[in-house]
Short mmCIF file of C-alpha atoms in Angstrom, two decimals:
data_model
loop_
_atom_site.label_atom_id
_atom_site.label_comp_id
_atom_site.label_asym_id
_atom_site.label_seq_id
_atom_site.Cartn_x
_atom_site.Cartn_y
_atom_site.Cartn_z
CA SER A 108 6.36 7.11 -5.97
CA ALA A 109 6.40 7.81 -2.23
CA VAL A 110 9.32 8.15 0.06
CA ILE A 111 9.10 6.42 3.38
CA SER A 112 12.12 6.67 5.75
CA GLN A 113 12.59 4.29 8.60
CA LYS A 114 15.14 4.58 11.36
CA PRO A 115 17.04 2.51 12.31
CA SER A 116 17.48 0.05 9.44
CA ARG A 117 18.70 -2.61 11.70
CA ASP A 118 19.63 -3.21 15.37
CA ILE A 119 20.68 -5.87 17.72
CA CYS A 120 19.13 -5.45 21.13
CA GLN A 121 19.40 -7.39 24.49
CA ARG A 122 16.36 -9.18 25.72
CA GLY A 123 14.27 -7.16 28.15
CA THR A 124 15.15 -3.86 26.60
CA SER A 125 13.02 -1.84 24.10
CA LEU A 126 13.58 -0.49 20.60
CA THR A 127 11.83 2.48 19.13
CA ILE A 128 11.49 2.62 15.29
CA GLN A 129 10.88 5.94 13.58
CA CYS A 130 8.86 6.36 10.40
CA GLN A 131 8.84 9.50 8.40
CA VAL A 132 6.60 9.77 5.25
CA ASP A 133 6.82 12.30 2.44
CA SER A 134 3.26 13.55 2.48
CA GLN A 135 0.54 13.95 5.07
CA VAL A 136 -1.67 11.00 5.49
CA THR A 137 -4.48 10.21 7.93
CA MET A 138 -3.43 6.50 8.50
CA MET A 139 0.03 4.94 8.75
CA PHE A 140 0.30 1.23 9.26
CA TRP A 141 2.93 -0.89 11.04
CA TYR A 142 3.74 -4.46 9.89
CA ARG A 143 5.85 -7.33 11.21
CA GLN A 144 7.53 -9.95 9.11
CA GLN A 145 9.00 -12.88 11.06
CA PRO A 146 11.74 -14.89 9.60
CA GLY A 147 10.45 -16.72 6.52
CA GLN A 148 6.95 -15.44 6.99
CA SER A 149 4.65 -12.98 5.42
CA LEU A 150 3.78 -9.55 6.58
CA THR A 151 1.30 -9.23 9.45
CA LEU A 152 -0.44 -5.94 10.29
CA ILE A 153 0.32 -4.78 13.90
CA ALA A 154 -1.71 -1.59 14.02
CA THR A 155 -3.07 1.28 12.30
CA ALA A 156 -1.68 4.70 13.58
CA ASN A 157 -4.15 7.49 13.38
CA GLN A 158 -3.19 10.99 13.98
CA GLY A 159 -4.88 12.43 16.98
CA SER A 160 -6.29 9.26 18.42
CA GLU A 161 -5.04 5.91 19.67
CA ALA A 162 -3.77 3.37 17.38
CA THR A 163 -5.97 0.43 16.40
CA TYR A 164 -4.31 -2.95 17.02
CA GLU A 165 -5.01 -6.20 15.27
CA SER A 166 -5.76 -9.33 17.07
CA GLY A 167 -2.74 -10.73 18.79
CA PHE A 168 -0.99 -7.43 19.32
CA VAL A 169 -1.31 -5.18 22.34
CA ILE A 170 -0.48 -1.62 23.23
CA ASP A 171 1.63 -2.52 26.12
CA LYS A 172 4.05 -4.61 23.97
CA PHE A 173 3.83 -2.28 20.86
CA PRO A 174 3.05 1.22 21.83
CA ILE A 175 2.67 3.52 18.94
CA SER A 176 2.83 7.38 18.73
CA ARG A 177 1.46 9.52 15.89
CA PRO A 178 2.34 13.14 16.64
CA ASN A 179 1.61 14.66 13.33
CA LEU A 180 0.43 13.70 9.78
CA THR A 181 3.98 12.60 8.55
CA PHE A 182 5.57 10.81 11.45
CA SER A 183 4.96 7.73 13.64
CA THR A 184 7.01 5.56 16.00
CA LEU A 185 6.51 1.98 16.94
CA THR A 186 8.16 0.63 20.12
CA VAL A 187 8.67 -2.93 20.72
CA SER A 188 8.97 -3.40 24.50
CA ASN A 189 10.37 -6.00 26.78
CA LEU A 190 12.12 -7.71 23.94
CA SER A 191 12.54 -11.45 23.69
CA PRO A 192 14.18 -13.48 20.86
CA GLU A 193 10.69 -14.13 19.45
CA ASP A 194 10.49 -10.46 18.48
CA SER A 195 13.41 -10.80 15.99
CA SER A 196 11.63 -9.73 12.87
CA ILE A 197 11.56 -7.01 10.24
CA TYR A 198 9.20 -4.21 11.13
CA LEU A 199 7.84 -2.08 8.26
CA CYS A 200 5.78 1.10 8.25
CA SER A 201 3.47 1.95 5.45
CA LYS A 202 1.19 4.44 4.01
CA GLY A 203 -1.52 4.29 1.46
CA THR A 204 -3.46 6.14 -1.13
CA VAL A 205 -6.83 5.12 -2.48
CA THR A 206 -5.37 2.45 -4.68
CA GLU A 207 -1.70 1.81 -3.71
CA ALA A 208 0.33 1.03 -0.56
CA PHE A 209 3.95 2.20 -0.02
CA PHE A 210 6.36 0.60 2.31
CA GLY A 211 9.45 1.54 4.03
CA GLN A 212 12.62 -0.61 3.73
CA GLY A 213 12.09 -2.07 7.11
CA THR A 214 13.92 -2.29 10.38
CA ARG A 215 15.62 -5.57 11.05
CA LEU A 216 15.61 -6.30 14.74
CA THR A 217 17.68 -9.09 16.25
CA VAL A 218 17.21 -9.89 19.90
CA VAL A 219 20.00 -11.69 21.74
CA GLY B 21 -12.34 -10.27 6.89
CA ASP B 22 -10.11 -9.98 3.87
CA SER B 23 -7.73 -12.82 3.00
CA VAL B 24 -5.18 -13.78 0.31
CA THR B 25 -4.32 -17.41 -0.59
CA GLN B 26 -1.21 -18.12 -2.64
CA MET B 27 -0.12 -21.48 -3.98
CA GLU B 28 2.05 -23.45 -1.73
CA GLY B 29 5.70 -23.21 -2.40
CA PRO B 30 8.52 -23.28 -2.95
CA VAL B 31 8.75 -23.32 -6.75
CA THR B 32 11.91 -24.43 -8.52
CA LEU B 33 12.27 -23.87 -12.25
CA SER B 34 14.83 -24.02 -14.89
CA GLU B 35 15.96 -20.80 -16.68
CA GLU B 36 13.56 -19.72 -19.41
CA ALA B 37 10.73 -21.89 -18.08
CA PHE B 38 7.19 -20.51 -17.84
CA LEU B 39 6.16 -19.28 -14.31
CA THR B 40 2.73 -19.20 -12.77
CA ILE B 41 2.08 -18.38 -9.17
CA ASN B 42 -1.60 -18.62 -8.29
CA CYS B 43 -3.28 -16.15 -6.08
CA THR B 44 -6.88 -15.98 -4.93
CA TYR B 45 -8.50 -13.49 -2.60
CA THR B 46 -11.55 -12.92 -0.35
CA ALA B 47 -12.69 -9.34 0.06
CA THR B 48 -15.91 -7.59 0.97
CA GLY B 49 -15.35 -4.58 -1.27
CA TYR B 50 -13.44 -3.84 -4.44
CA PRO B 51 -9.86 -4.02 -3.41
CA SER B 52 -6.68 -3.17 -5.23
CA LEU B 53 -4.37 -6.18 -6.01
CA PHE B 54 -0.71 -6.26 -5.89
CA TRP B 55 2.29 -8.52 -6.40
CA TYR B 56 5.43 -7.72 -4.30
CA VAL B 57 8.90 -9.10 -4.70
CA GLN B 58 11.41 -9.52 -1.90
CA TYR B 59 15.02 -10.49 -2.97
CA PRO B 60 17.14 -12.10 -0.44
CA GLY B 61 18.21 -9.72 2.34
CA GLU B 62 16.29 -6.90 0.81
CA GLY B 63 13.12 -4.87 1.30
CA LEU B 64 9.66 -5.23 -0.18
CA GLN B 65 9.34 -3.98 -3.74
CA LEU B 66 6.12 -3.36 -5.69
CA LEU B 67 6.30 -5.59 -8.81
CA LEU B 68 2.89 -4.83 -10.35
CA LYS B 69 -0.63 -3.74 -9.53
CA ALA B 70 -4.29 -3.69 -10.70
CA THR B 71 -6.94 -1.44 -9.33
CA LYS B 72 -10.14 -2.85 -10.86
CA ALA B 73 -11.68 -5.84 -12.55
CA ASP B 74 -10.02 -6.95 -15.79
CA ASP B 75 -7.01 -4.61 -15.30
CA LYS B 76 -3.70 -6.32 -16.20
CA GLY B 77 -0.69 -5.26 -14.35
CA SER B 78 2.77 -5.81 -15.94
CA ASN B 79 6.36 -5.15 -15.14
CA LYS B 80 9.74 -6.68 -16.08
CA GLY B 81 8.05 -9.43 -18.06
CA PHE B 82 5.62 -10.35 -15.25
CA GLU B 83 1.87 -9.94 -15.75
CA ALA B 84 -1.15 -10.60 -13.60
CA THR B 85 -4.93 -9.89 -14.59
CA TYR B 86 -7.50 -8.93 -12.03
CA ARG B 87 -10.25 -11.52 -12.29
CA LYS B 88 -13.36 -10.54 -10.37
CA GLU B 89 -15.34 -13.54 -11.45
CA THR B 90 -12.74 -16.01 -10.06
CA THR B 91 -11.37 -13.67 -7.46
CA SER B 92 -7.91 -14.37 -8.73
CA PHE B 93 -4.73 -12.56 -9.55
CA HIS B 94 -2.25 -15.13 -10.84
CA LEU B 95 1.31 -13.95 -11.59
CA GLU B 96 2.89 -15.11 -14.81
CA LYS B 97 6.11 -14.84 -16.72
CA GLY B 98 6.96 -16.43 -20.03
CA SER B 99 10.54 -17.05 -19.44
CA VAL B 100 12.15 -16.73 -15.98
CA GLN B 101 15.73 -15.83 -15.34
CA VAL B 102 18.09 -16.67 -12.50
CA SER B 103 17.80 -13.06 -11.28
CA ASP B 104 14.09 -13.68 -10.75
CA SER B 105 14.77 -15.94 -7.76
CA ALA B 106 13.05 -14.25 -4.85
CA VAL B 107 10.00 -14.40 -2.69
CA TYR B 108 6.77 -13.31 -4.25
CA PHE B 109 3.82 -11.89 -2.25
CA CYS B 110 0.21 -11.48 -3.50
CA ALA B 111 -1.61 -8.76 -1.58
CA LEU B 112 -4.77 -6.79 -1.56
CA LYS B 113 -5.54 -3.35 -0.24
CA GLU B 114 -8.89 -2.09 0.99
CA THR B 115 -9.89 1.08 -0.80
CA ASN B 116 -11.39 2.82 2.20
CA ALA B 117 -9.58 1.43 5.25
CA GLY B 118 -6.28 1.45 3.48
CA LYS B 119 -4.58 -1.55 5.18
CA SER B 120 -3.07 -4.29 3.20
CA THR B 121 -3.53 -8.06 3.51
CA PHE B 122 -0.69 -10.39 2.28
CA GLY B 123 -0.61 -13.86 1.18
CA ASP B 124 2.07 -16.31 2.69
CA GLY B 125 4.51 -15.73 -0.04
CA THR B 126 6.03 -18.07 -2.61
CA THR B 127 9.75 -18.71 -2.90
CA LEU B 128 10.81 -19.00 -6.46
CA THR B 129 14.32 -20.49 -7.23
CA VAL B 130 15.41 -20.41 -10.89
CA LYS B 131 18.33 -22.72 -11.77
CA PRO B 132 20.64 -22.21 -14.68
#
């Protein structure tokens, strides 16, 4: 099985600040994915991070709020900007093969 | 676009009862199908998967069969335990694009 390492595992942030989440995967992949899980909800795809090009955002998510970097084929960062309490969620990164998806343990963000 | 519909929850059962959680999907291609489990306060874990029609995924006594004709992937277990109490997510993954689409999740509570 794949190894996906996310940092930090949890954080408490002040509103108006930003949090950058790092994701390291154990093998090179073209696409990495960032998901959000709001409290008591399912996982929603934020964006697809492609190496060498801009991320592709899903409806309802914008680059200014969720800037993503993808400097190489095994690493990506997601920044959640201008935090508000509504951003309190678990953020997960993921990579996939042809038939399977692998998820990190998630970053639990609480905005106060 | 792709979508996954899970039976509405929550589900409460007595120990040793039979479990069924319904899941149907809509997809344009031939996705892989998954059940994930999330225990309280923990990350997402893959429970089982099926990558093509008529495949049966199984793990820890749970089973699900990929039914292309009914676009379903229902989760079953013959005798649930208190330790099975968790949230269960049905999901599909596009073969080419790689992203995953999740159902809303079903909370299972098993009482002694």
